[in-house]
Coordinates of C-alpha atoms and ligand atoms in Angstrom, one line a residue:
M16 CA -5.2 -103.9 68.1
I17 CA -8.6 -103.1 66.7
R18 CA -10.2 -103.8 70.1
F19 CA -7.6 -101.5 71.7
A20 CA -8.4 -98.7 69.3
R21 CA -12.2 -99.1 69.9
R22 CA -11.7 -99.1 73.6
M23 CA -9.6 -95.9 73.4
Q24 CA -12.1 -94.3 71.0
K25 CA -14.8 -94.9 73.6
F26 CA -12.5 -93.6 76.3
C27 CA -11.9 -90.4 74.5
K28 CA -15.6 -89.7 73.9
S29 CA -15.6 -88.9 77.5
A30 CA -14.6 -85.4 78.4
D31 CA -11.0 -86.6 78.8
I32 CA -8.2 -84.2 77.8
F33 CA -5.0 -85.4 76.2
D34 CA -1.8 -83.7 77.1
V35 CA -0.8 -83.6 73.5
A36 CA -2.7 -84.4 70.2
V37 CA -0.3 -85.2 67.4
I38 CA -1.6 -84.8 63.8
G39 CA 0.5 -86.9 61.5
G40 CA 2.3 -90.2 62.3
G41 CA 5.4 -89.7 60.2
S42 CA 9.1 -89.3 61.2
G43 CA 8.3 -86.2 63.3
G44 CA 5.0 -87.2 64.9
L45 CA 6.0 -90.7 65.9
A46 CA 9.4 -89.5 67.3
F47 CA 7.5 -86.9 69.4
A48 CA 4.8 -89.4 70.6
L49 CA 7.3 -92.1 71.6
E50 CA 9.5 -89.6 73.5
G51 CA 6.5 -87.9 75.1
A52 CA 5.0 -91.2 76.3
K53 CA 8.4 -92.0 77.9
L54 CA 8.2 -88.7 79.8
G55 CA 4.7 -89.7 81.0
L56 CA 2.6 -87.5 78.6
K57 CA -0.8 -88.7 77.6
I58 CA -0.8 -88.7 73.8
A59 CA -3.1 -89.3 70.9
V60 CA -1.6 -89.7 67.3
F61 CA -3.7 -89.2 64.2
D62 CA -2.4 -90.5 61.0
Y63 CA -4.4 -90.7 57.8
V64 CA -3.2 -91.1 54.2
T65 CA -5.3 -89.6 51.4
P66 CA -4.7 -91.7 48.2
S67 CA -2.4 -90.3 45.5
S68 CA -4.0 -89.4 42.2
Q69 CA -3.0 -92.9 41.0
G70 CA -4.7 -94.4 44.0
S71 CA -1.6 -95.4 46.0
I72 CA -2.1 -95.5 49.8
W73 CA 0.1 -96.8 52.6
G74 CA 0.3 -97.5 56.3
L75 CA 1.5 -95.8 59.5
G76 CA 5.0 -94.2 59.4
G77 CA 4.7 -91.2 57.0
T78 CA 6.6 -90.3 53.9
C79 CA 10.1 -91.6 54.9
V80 CA 9.0 -95.2 55.6
N81 CA 6.4 -95.6 52.9
V82 CA 7.3 -93.5 49.9
G83 CA 10.6 -91.8 50.7
C84 CA 13.9 -92.7 52.3
I85 CA 13.3 -96.4 52.9
P86 CA 12.0 -97.6 49.5
K87 CA 14.3 -95.1 47.8
K88 CA 17.4 -96.4 49.5
L89 CA 16.4 -100.1 48.8
M90 CA 16.0 -99.3 45.1
H91 CA 19.3 -97.4 45.1
Q92 CA 20.9 -100.4 46.7
S93 CA 19.5 -102.6 43.9
A94 CA 21.0 -100.3 41.3
L95 CA 24.4 -100.3 43.1
I96 CA 24.4 -104.1 43.0
K97 CA 23.9 -104.0 39.3
E98 CA 26.8 -101.5 39.0
N99 CA 29.0 -103.8 41.1
I100 CA 28.0 -106.8 39.0
E101 CA 28.9 -105.0 35.8
G102 CA 32.3 -104.1 37.2
S103 CA 33.0 -107.5 38.6
T104 CA 34.9 -109.1 35.6
P105 CA 38.4 -107.8 36.6
Y106 CA 37.7 -109.1 40.1
G107 CA 37.3 -112.6 38.7
W108 CA 33.6 -112.9 38.4
T109 CA 31.5 -113.6 35.3
P110 CA 28.4 -111.4 35.4
S111 CA 25.0 -112.5 34.1
E112 CA 23.5 -111.0 31.0
Q113 CA 20.4 -109.6 32.9
E114 CA 19.9 -106.1 31.6
Q115 CA 17.0 -105.0 33.8
V116 CA 16.0 -105.6 37.3
N117 CA 13.1 -108.0 38.0
W118 CA 10.9 -105.1 39.0
E119 CA 8.0 -107.3 40.4
I120 CA 10.4 -109.1 42.8
L121 CA 12.1 -105.8 43.9
V122 CA 8.7 -104.0 44.6
E123 CA 7.2 -107.0 46.3
N124 CA 10.1 -107.4 48.7
I125 CA 10.3 -103.6 49.4
Q126 CA 6.6 -103.5 50.1
N127 CA 6.7 -106.5 52.4
H128 CA 9.6 -104.8 54.3
I129 CA 7.5 -101.6 54.6
K130 CA 4.5 -103.5 55.9
G131 CA 6.7 -105.0 58.6
L132 CA 7.8 -101.4 59.6
N133 CA 4.1 -100.2 59.6
Y134 CA 3.2 -103.1 61.9
G135 CA 6.2 -102.3 64.2
Y136 CA 5.2 -98.7 64.6
K137 CA 1.6 -99.6 65.6
Q138 CA 3.0 -102.1 68.1
N139 CA 5.3 -99.5 69.5
L140 CA 2.5 -97.0 69.9
Q141 CA 0.3 -99.6 71.6
K142 CA 3.1 -100.7 74.0
S143 CA 3.8 -97.1 74.9
G144 CA 0.1 -96.4 75.8
I145 CA -0.3 -94.0 73.0
L146 CA -3.7 -93.7 71.3
Y147 CA -3.4 -94.2 67.6
L148 CA -6.3 -93.2 65.4
N149 CA -6.2 -93.9 61.7
E150 CA -8.3 -90.8 61.1
L151 CA -8.1 -87.4 59.4
A152 CA -7.9 -84.7 62.0
T153 CA -8.7 -81.0 61.7
F154 CA -9.0 -78.1 64.2
K155 CA -12.4 -77.1 65.7
D156 CA -10.7 -74.7 68.0
N157 CA -7.3 -74.4 69.7
H158 CA -8.2 -77.1 72.3
T159 CA -10.3 -79.4 70.1
L160 CA -9.8 -81.6 67.1
Q161 CA -12.5 -83.0 64.9
Y162 CA -11.7 -86.3 63.3
G163 CA -13.2 -88.9 60.9
K164 CA -12.6 -90.5 57.5
M165 CA -12.2 -88.3 54.4
D166 CA -15.8 -89.3 53.3
D167 CA -17.2 -88.1 56.7
F168 CA -15.7 -84.7 56.0
K169 CA -16.8 -84.7 52.4
S170 CA -20.4 -85.6 53.2
N171 CA -20.3 -82.7 55.7
D172 CA -22.2 -84.9 58.2
I173 CA -21.2 -83.5 61.5
N174 CA -22.7 -86.4 63.4
K175 CA -20.1 -88.7 61.9
L176 CA -17.2 -86.6 63.1
R177 CA -15.8 -87.1 66.6
E178 CA -13.9 -84.8 68.8
L179 CA -10.8 -85.0 71.0
K180 CA -9.6 -82.4 73.5
F181 CA -6.0 -81.5 74.1
K182 CA -3.8 -79.1 76.1
Y183 CA -1.1 -79.0 73.4
C184 CA -1.1 -79.9 69.7
V185 CA 1.8 -80.9 67.4
I186 CA 1.2 -80.5 63.7
S187 CA 3.4 -82.9 61.9
T188 CA 1.4 -83.5 58.7
G189 CA 4.3 -83.4 56.3
G190 CA 3.7 -82.8 52.6
R191 CA 2.9 -84.4 49.2
P192 CA 4.4 -84.0 45.8
T193 CA 3.4 -80.9 43.8
K194 CA 1.6 -81.6 40.5
L195 CA 2.4 -80.0 37.1
Q196 CA -1.1 -79.6 35.9
S197 CA -0.2 -79.7 32.2
I198 CA 1.1 -83.3 32.4
S199 CA -0.5 -84.5 35.7
K200 CA -3.1 -86.7 34.0
Y201 CA -0.7 -89.4 32.9
A202 CA 2.1 -88.7 35.4
I203 CA 3.0 -90.5 38.6
T204 CA 5.0 -89.1 41.6
S205 CA 7.3 -90.5 44.3
D206 CA 4.0 -91.5 46.0
D207 CA 3.4 -94.2 43.3
I208 CA 6.8 -95.3 41.9
F209 CA 7.9 -97.6 44.8
S210 CA 4.7 -99.6 44.9
Q211 CA 3.6 -99.8 41.3
T212 CA 3.7 -103.4 40.1
K213 CA 4.2 -102.5 36.4
P214 CA 7.9 -101.9 35.5
P215 CA 8.4 -98.2 34.7
G216 CA 10.1 -98.8 31.3
K217 CA 11.3 -95.8 29.4
T218 CA 10.9 -92.9 31.9
L219 CA 10.8 -89.2 31.8
V220 CA 11.7 -87.6 35.2
V221 CA 10.7 -84.0 35.5
G222 CA 12.3 -81.9 38.2
G223 CA 15.7 -80.5 39.4
G224 CA 15.7 -81.3 43.1
Y225 CA 17.3 -84.2 44.9
I226 CA 14.2 -86.4 44.6
A227 CA 14.3 -86.0 40.8
L228 CA 18.0 -86.7 40.5
E229 CA 17.8 -89.7 42.8
S230 CA 14.9 -91.2 41.0
A231 CA 16.5 -90.7 37.6
G232 CA 19.8 -92.3 38.8
M233 CA 18.1 -95.2 40.5
L234 CA 15.8 -96.0 37.6
K235 CA 18.8 -95.8 35.2
G236 CA 20.7 -98.1 37.5
L237 CA 17.9 -100.6 37.5
G238 CA 18.2 -100.8 33.7
Y239 CA 15.6 -98.4 32.3
D240 CA 16.0 -95.7 29.7
V241 CA 15.8 -92.4 31.5
T242 CA 15.4 -88.8 30.5
L243 CA 15.9 -86.1 33.1
M244 CA 14.3 -82.7 32.5
T245 CA 14.2 -79.5 34.5
R246 CA 13.2 -75.9 33.7
G247 CA 16.2 -74.3 35.6
K248 CA 19.2 -75.4 37.5
Y249 CA 19.7 -78.9 39.0
L250 CA 20.2 -79.0 42.8
R251 CA 20.1 -75.2 43.0
E252 CA 21.0 -74.9 46.7
F253 CA 23.9 -77.4 46.7
D254 CA 27.6 -76.9 45.9
Q255 CA 27.7 -76.3 42.2
D256 CA 31.2 -77.9 41.7
V257 CA 29.8 -81.1 43.0
V258 CA 26.5 -80.8 41.1
K259 CA 28.4 -80.4 37.8
M260 CA 30.3 -83.6 38.6
I261 CA 27.1 -85.5 39.4
L262 CA 25.6 -84.4 36.0
E263 CA 28.8 -85.3 34.2
H264 CA 28.6 -88.7 35.8
Y265 CA 24.9 -89.1 34.7
Q266 CA 25.7 -88.2 31.1
K267 CA 29.1 -89.9 30.6
Y268 CA 29.0 -92.9 32.9
L269 CA 25.3 -93.7 33.2
S270 CA 24.1 -92.4 29.8
V271 CA 21.1 -90.6 31.3
N272 CA 19.5 -88.3 28.7
I273 CA 19.6 -84.8 30.2
V274 CA 17.3 -82.2 28.8
P275 CA 18.3 -78.9 30.4
E276 CA 16.1 -75.8 30.8
S277 CA 12.9 -77.2 29.5
L278 CA 9.3 -77.5 30.7
P279 CA 6.7 -80.0 29.6
F280 CA 3.4 -78.4 28.5
H281 CA 1.4 -81.2 27.1
S282 CA 0.9 -85.0 27.4
E283 CA -1.5 -87.5 25.8
L284 CA -1.8 -91.2 25.4
K285 CA -0.5 -92.7 22.2
D286 CA -0.7 -96.5 21.6
D287 CA -0.5 -97.2 25.4
K288 CA 2.5 -94.9 25.8
I289 CA 2.7 -91.3 26.9
L290 CA 3.5 -88.6 24.3
V291 CA 5.0 -85.6 26.1
K292 CA 5.7 -82.2 24.5
W293 CA 8.1 -79.7 26.0
K294 CA 9.4 -76.2 25.4
S295 CA 12.9 -74.8 26.1
T296 CA 12.7 -72.1 28.8
V297 CA 15.6 -70.3 27.0
N298 CA 14.4 -70.1 23.4
S299 CA 10.9 -71.6 23.5
Q300 CA 11.9 -74.3 21.0
E301 CA 9.5 -77.3 21.2
D302 CA 10.4 -80.9 21.3
A303 CA 8.6 -84.2 22.1
G304 CA 9.2 -87.7 23.2
I305 CA 7.3 -91.0 23.9
F306 CA 7.6 -92.6 27.3
D307 CA 6.2 -95.5 29.3
T308 CA 6.3 -93.5 32.6
V309 CA 6.4 -89.8 33.4
L310 CA 7.6 -89.2 37.0
M311 CA 7.0 -85.7 38.4
A312 CA 9.4 -84.5 41.1
I313 CA 9.0 -80.8 41.0
G314 CA 8.7 -80.0 44.7
R315 CA 6.3 -80.7 47.6
Q316 CA 3.4 -78.9 49.2
A317 CA 2.6 -79.1 52.9
N318 CA -0.5 -80.9 54.1
T319 CA -2.3 -78.0 55.7
Q320 CA -5.3 -77.3 53.6
M321 CA -7.6 -79.6 55.7
L322 CA -6.5 -78.3 59.0
N323 CA -8.7 -75.2 59.3
L324 CA -5.6 -73.2 60.3
D325 CA -7.0 -69.8 59.2
K326 CA -9.8 -70.3 61.8
L327 CA -7.1 -70.4 64.5
G328 CA -5.1 -67.5 62.9
I329 CA -2.1 -69.7 62.0
K330 CA -0.5 -68.4 58.8
V331 CA 0.9 -70.5 56.0
N332 CA 3.3 -69.7 53.1
P333 CA 1.0 -69.4 50.0
N334 CA 3.8 -70.9 47.8
N335 CA 4.0 -74.2 49.6
N336 CA 1.3 -74.2 52.3
K337 CA 3.9 -74.5 55.0
I338 CA 3.3 -73.2 58.5
F339 CA 5.2 -70.1 59.6
G340 CA 6.7 -70.9 63.0
N341 CA 9.3 -68.9 64.8
Q342 CA 7.1 -67.4 67.5
N343 CA 8.7 -66.4 70.8
G344 CA 12.2 -67.4 69.4
E345 CA 11.1 -71.0 69.0
V346 CA 11.3 -72.4 65.5
E347 CA 8.5 -74.8 66.0
R348 CA 6.0 -72.5 67.8
T349 CA 3.1 -71.2 65.8
E350 CA 1.0 -68.0 66.4
V351 CA -1.2 -70.0 68.7
E352 CA 0.6 -70.6 72.0
N353 CA -0.3 -74.2 72.6
I354 CA 0.1 -75.3 69.0
F355 CA 3.5 -76.4 67.5
A356 CA 4.6 -77.6 64.1
I357 CA 7.5 -79.9 63.3
G358 CA 9.1 -81.5 60.2
D359 CA 8.2 -80.9 56.6
V360 CA 5.1 -78.9 57.4
L361 CA 7.2 -76.1 58.9
N362 CA 8.3 -73.3 56.6
G363 CA 12.0 -72.7 56.0
I364 CA 13.5 -75.9 57.5
P365 CA 15.1 -78.7 55.5
E366 CA 12.8 -81.6 54.5
L367 CA 14.8 -84.4 56.1
T368 CA 13.7 -87.2 58.4
P369 CA 16.4 -86.7 61.1
I370 CA 15.4 -83.0 61.3
A371 CA 11.7 -84.0 61.8
S372 CA 12.4 -86.7 64.3
K373 CA 15.1 -84.9 66.4
S374 CA 12.9 -81.8 66.6
G375 CA 10.0 -84.0 67.6
Q376 CA 12.0 -85.7 70.4
L377 CA 13.2 -82.3 71.7
L378 CA 9.8 -80.7 71.5
A379 CA 8.4 -83.6 73.7
K380 CA 10.9 -82.6 76.4
R381 CA 9.9 -78.9 76.0
I382 CA 6.2 -79.6 76.3
K383 CA 6.8 -81.8 79.3
L384 CA 8.5 -78.8 80.9
L385 CA 5.6 -76.5 80.0
I386 CA 3.1 -78.9 81.5
K387 CA 5.3 -79.3 84.6
G388 CA 5.4 -75.5 84.9
S389 CA 8.7 -75.2 86.7
Y390 CA 12.0 -75.2 84.9
S391 CA 15.1 -73.2 84.4
Q392 CA 15.8 -71.2 81.2
K393 CA 18.8 -73.4 80.6
E394 CA 16.7 -76.5 80.8
Y395 CA 14.2 -75.0 78.3
E396 CA 16.9 -73.8 75.9
S397 CA 18.4 -77.3 75.9
T398 CA 15.2 -78.6 74.2
K399 CA 15.7 -76.5 71.1
L400 CA 17.1 -78.1 68.0
E401 CA 20.1 -76.4 66.3
Y402 CA 19.0 -76.3 62.7
N403 CA 22.5 -75.5 61.4
D404 CA 25.4 -77.8 60.4
Y405 CA 23.2 -80.8 59.7
P406 CA 24.7 -83.4 57.4
T407 CA 22.8 -84.9 54.5
T408 CA 23.2 -87.2 51.6
V409 CA 21.9 -87.3 48.0
F410 CA 21.6 -90.9 47.0
T411 CA 22.6 -90.4 43.4
P412 CA 24.4 -93.5 42.0
L413 CA 27.6 -91.7 42.9
E414 CA 26.5 -90.5 46.3
Y415 CA 27.0 -87.0 47.5
S416 CA 27.1 -86.0 51.2
F417 CA 27.9 -82.7 52.9
V418 CA 27.7 -80.8 56.1
G419 CA 27.7 -77.0 56.4
F420 CA 27.9 -74.4 53.7
S421 CA 28.2 -74.9 49.9
E422 CA 31.0 -72.9 48.3
E423 CA 28.4 -70.3 46.9
Q424 CA 26.8 -69.9 50.4
A425 CA 30.2 -69.6 52.1
R426 CA 31.4 -66.9 49.6
S427 CA 28.3 -64.8 50.2
K428 CA 28.3 -65.3 54.0
F429 CA 32.0 -64.8 54.8
G430 CA 33.1 -62.8 51.7
E431 CA 35.0 -63.9 48.6
M432 CA 38.4 -63.1 50.2
N433 CA 37.8 -64.8 53.5
I434 CA 37.3 -68.3 52.5
E435 CA 39.9 -70.9 51.3
I436 CA 38.9 -74.1 49.6
Y437 CA 41.0 -77.3 49.8
H438 CA 40.0 -80.0 47.3
S439 CA 41.0 -83.2 45.7
K440 CA 39.7 -85.6 43.0
F441 CA 40.9 -89.2 42.5
V442 CA 40.0 -92.6 41.2
P443 CA 39.3 -94.8 44.3
L444 CA 41.3 -98.0 44.6
E445 CA 38.2 -100.2 44.1
E446 CA 37.7 -98.6 40.7
Q447 CA 41.3 -99.0 39.6
L448 CA 40.7 -102.5 38.2
C449 CA 37.8 -101.2 36.2
D450 CA 37.6 -102.2 32.5
K451 CA 34.4 -100.3 31.4
L452 CA 34.9 -98.3 28.2
D453 CA 32.9 -95.5 26.6
E454 CA 32.2 -95.3 22.9
N455 CA 35.6 -93.8 22.3
Y456 CA 37.2 -96.7 24.1
E457 CA 38.2 -94.5 27.0
L458 CA 38.1 -95.9 30.6
L459 CA 34.9 -95.0 32.4
Q460 CA 35.9 -94.7 36.0
R461 CA 33.9 -93.3 38.9
K462 CA 35.9 -90.5 40.6
V463 CA 35.7 -89.3 44.2
Y464 CA 35.8 -85.6 45.0
V465 CA 36.4 -84.1 48.4
K466 CA 36.3 -80.4 49.4
A467 CA 36.8 -78.5 52.6
I468 CA 35.7 -74.9 52.8
C469 CA 37.5 -72.9 55.5
N470 CA 36.9 -69.5 57.0
V471 CA 40.3 -67.8 56.9
L472 CA 39.2 -65.1 59.4
D473 CA 38.3 -67.7 62.0
N474 CA 41.6 -69.6 62.0
N475 CA 40.6 -71.8 59.1
K476 CA 37.5 -73.1 60.7
V477 CA 35.9 -75.7 58.4
V478 CA 32.5 -74.3 57.5
G479 CA 31.6 -76.8 54.8
L480 CA 32.7 -80.3 54.0
H481 CA 31.7 -82.1 50.8
Y482 CA 32.2 -85.6 49.6
L483 CA 31.1 -87.2 46.3
G484 CA 31.8 -90.9 46.1
P485 CA 30.7 -94.3 47.4
N486 CA 29.1 -94.6 50.8
A487 CA 28.9 -90.8 51.2
G488 CA 26.5 -90.8 54.1
E489 CA 28.6 -93.3 56.1
V490 CA 31.7 -91.1 55.5
M491 CA 30.1 -87.8 56.4
Q492 CA 28.2 -88.7 59.6
G493 CA 31.4 -88.7 61.8
F494 CA 32.7 -85.5 60.2
A495 CA 29.4 -83.8 61.0
V496 CA 30.3 -84.3 64.7
A497 CA 33.7 -82.8 64.2
I498 CA 32.1 -79.8 62.4
K499 CA 29.7 -79.3 65.4
L500 CA 32.7 -79.3 67.6
G501 CA 34.2 -76.4 65.6
M502 CA 36.9 -78.4 63.6
R503 CA 39.6 -76.4 61.9
L504 CA 41.7 -77.3 58.9
D505 CA 44.6 -78.0 61.3
D506 CA 42.5 -80.6 63.2
L507 CA 41.9 -82.4 59.9
Q508 CA 45.5 -82.2 58.9
R509 CA 46.9 -83.6 62.2
T510 CA 44.5 -86.6 62.1
V511 CA 45.9 -89.9 61.0
G512 CA 44.1 -91.4 58.0
I513 CA 42.7 -94.9 57.6
H514 CA 44.4 -96.5 54.6
P515 CA 43.3 -97.5 52.0
T516 CA 40.0 -95.6 52.1
N517 CA 38.4 -92.7 50.2
A518 CA 37.6 -90.8 53.4
E519 CA 41.3 -90.5 54.3
E520 CA 41.6 -87.9 51.5
F521 CA 40.0 -85.4 54.0
V522 CA 43.0 -85.6 56.2
L523 CA 45.5 -85.3 53.3
L524 CA 44.0 -82.2 51.7
K525 CA 46.7 -79.8 50.6
V526 CA 45.7 -78.2 47.2
T527 CA 43.8 -74.9 47.4
K528 CA 41.3 -73.9 44.8
S529 CA 42.8 -70.4 44.7
S530 CA 46.2 -71.8 43.7
K531 CA 44.4 -73.2 40.5
A532 CA 46.8 -76.1 40.9
D533 CA 45.8 -79.6 39.5
F534 CA 43.6 -81.1 42.2
E535 CA 43.2 -84.4 40.4
K536 CA 45.4 -87.2 41.8
H537 CA 47.1 -89.6 39.5
G538 CA 48.3 -92.9 40.9
C539 CA 48.1 -94.1 44.5
Ligands
FAD623 P1 5.6 -87.2 57.0 O1 6.6 -88.3 57.2 O2 5.2 -86.8 55.7 O3 4.3 -87.6 57.9 C1 3.1 -86.9 57.9 C2 2.0 -87.8 58.1 O4 0.8 -87.0 58.4 C3 1.6 -88.6 56.8 O5 1.4 -89.9 57.2 C4 0.3 -87.9 56.4 O6 -0.5 -88.8 55.7 C5 -0.3 -87.6 57.7 N1 -1.4 -86.5 57.7 C6 -1.3 -85.4 56.9 N2 -2.4 -84.7 57.2 C7 -3.1 -85.3 58.2 C8 -4.3 -85.0 58.9 N3 -5.1 -83.9 58.7 N4 -4.8 -85.9 59.8 C9 -4.1 -87.1 60.0 N5 -2.9 -87.4 59.4 C10 -2.5 -86.5 58.5 N6 14.8 -87.6 54.1 C11 16.0 -88.0 54.6 O7 16.4 -87.6 55.6 N7 16.8 -88.8 53.8 C12 16.3 -89.3 52.6 O8 17.1 -90.1 52.0 C13 15.1 -88.9 52.1 N8 14.6 -89.4 51.0 C14 13.4 -89.1 50.5 C15 12.9 -89.6 49.3 C16 11.7 -89.2 48.8 C17 11.2 -89.8 47.5 C18 10.9 -88.3 49.6 C19 9.5 -88.0 49.1 C20 11.3 -87.8 50.8 C21 12.6 -88.2 51.3 N9 13.1 -87.7 52.5 C22 14.3 -88.0 52.9 C23 12.3 -86.7 53.3 C24 11.6 -87.3 54.4 O9 10.8 -88.4 54.0 C25 10.7 -86.3 55.1 O10 11.5 -85.2 55.5 C26 10.1 -86.8 56.4 O11 9.3 -87.9 56.1 C27 9.2 -85.7 57.0 O12 8.6 -86.2 58.2 P2 7.3 -85.5 58.7 O13 7.0 -86.2 60.0 O14 7.4 -84.1 58.7 O15 6.1 -85.8 57.7

């Protein structure tokens, strides 16, 4: 592999021009490159990871593989296993007394798995004839990249930097976690948590987005004491009925300590622990706590500072450094005609792996057409990703998946009077043997919630479908296809259910929210 890279580096010192240079070998960049190579494009991929403030680095594959979806889902799975063990007594098992996960074993196995994926990606690039350069790339002009290691750029030694010429360029540089300066000295982020060998211990998670909630739930599930703090609302853009239920589950079922509407303003080391002080954003009242780990998950900033974009005239959003696309009616096209952006680096699109990778695959087809020069408008249009109606899942211990609008979004888009909501809440069968009690000796059962939001003016077209419960992503993927096909409430209701499952509740929905009738089922 090293020999191959050297050979290719020599090769590109010549005046050779690549069809496409891809900056960033994450979900978007790799999907683009592999699809483009299949279509016969000559492609170079740059991928370079600058260490986190704690020194964490990783291999080829980007955020999802190394510090995102993959390690997160594996840790989530470990937490679910513990939950299942705890609930196993009525099923005839005798659970062990282990309170906390063996963190070292979990991290070692996850990291080994990731290394295998990193290796697989390199192999795939090599087999596809794609030049992979583990170098930091930046624009010299709109047909030339300069590249080298971070130190080469820092030393400003132009002789150390090399150049690569391209016809088209795809920026897929993703993003990194935002830091809260007041506590960043002793805090880690999602860039560090999945590889740190020290168990996190008592943890403060700061943030209100899905990464904060997932991290808090996962760490609690792994047996650690967790405090979750945000300055505003949790999961602001999600359906608030469901968000309320997630938070209730965190407090009642998982005993996560939730500190609402507060912001940390100071941290210091105290006897090897971290003392954090925070202030209420409502009444400025101060409070403090001592933690082993502080995990910041307050948002992400795009990796564009190093790219020299202003030199090319490509504008970024000053709030998050994301690139403004949307030129010529193409979401991924920048102000410079031959330069595109995909994935997390692009302003205004959801930060999700399937969005990055699908837009990458489609863009490869589009650039192939542009290089070929002759194509029909229909062919060209078919290479554009539909950014609406995408399904997604929040991997909180009780998972939440949805497709389409939240209730709040639907009300504002279609009008209060024009939507009808069908919903149901129930204890799933697998939970009905549960014997877990709270401090008041009441049964603690996980409940499933399903909700269909319909546009009355369009013959009850389902414009939002929400599911809170086990295996949420698995449940929702198929329904996402139905939504794409324009499913109406009537289609749901004439579908036969699969019994006994949780997902069958979607085809049994009858109670409307406007009726204010009891939507909680009791019994089978
Ligand atoms: P990235 O995957 O971030 O790849 C960008 C790459 O470019 C990186 O390797 C970066 O180092 C490199 N790079 C940057 N600048 C340069 C440069 N100048 N030169 C060379 N290389 C450069 N999404 C889901 O769909 N489901 C999930 O469950 C999920 N969970 C997540 C959990 C966490 C904790 C996080 C942080 C994210 C999660 N995501 C999830 C989001 C998902 O990981 C991202 O949406 C996805 O990785 C974006 O892909 P990308 O190609 O745009 O960027």
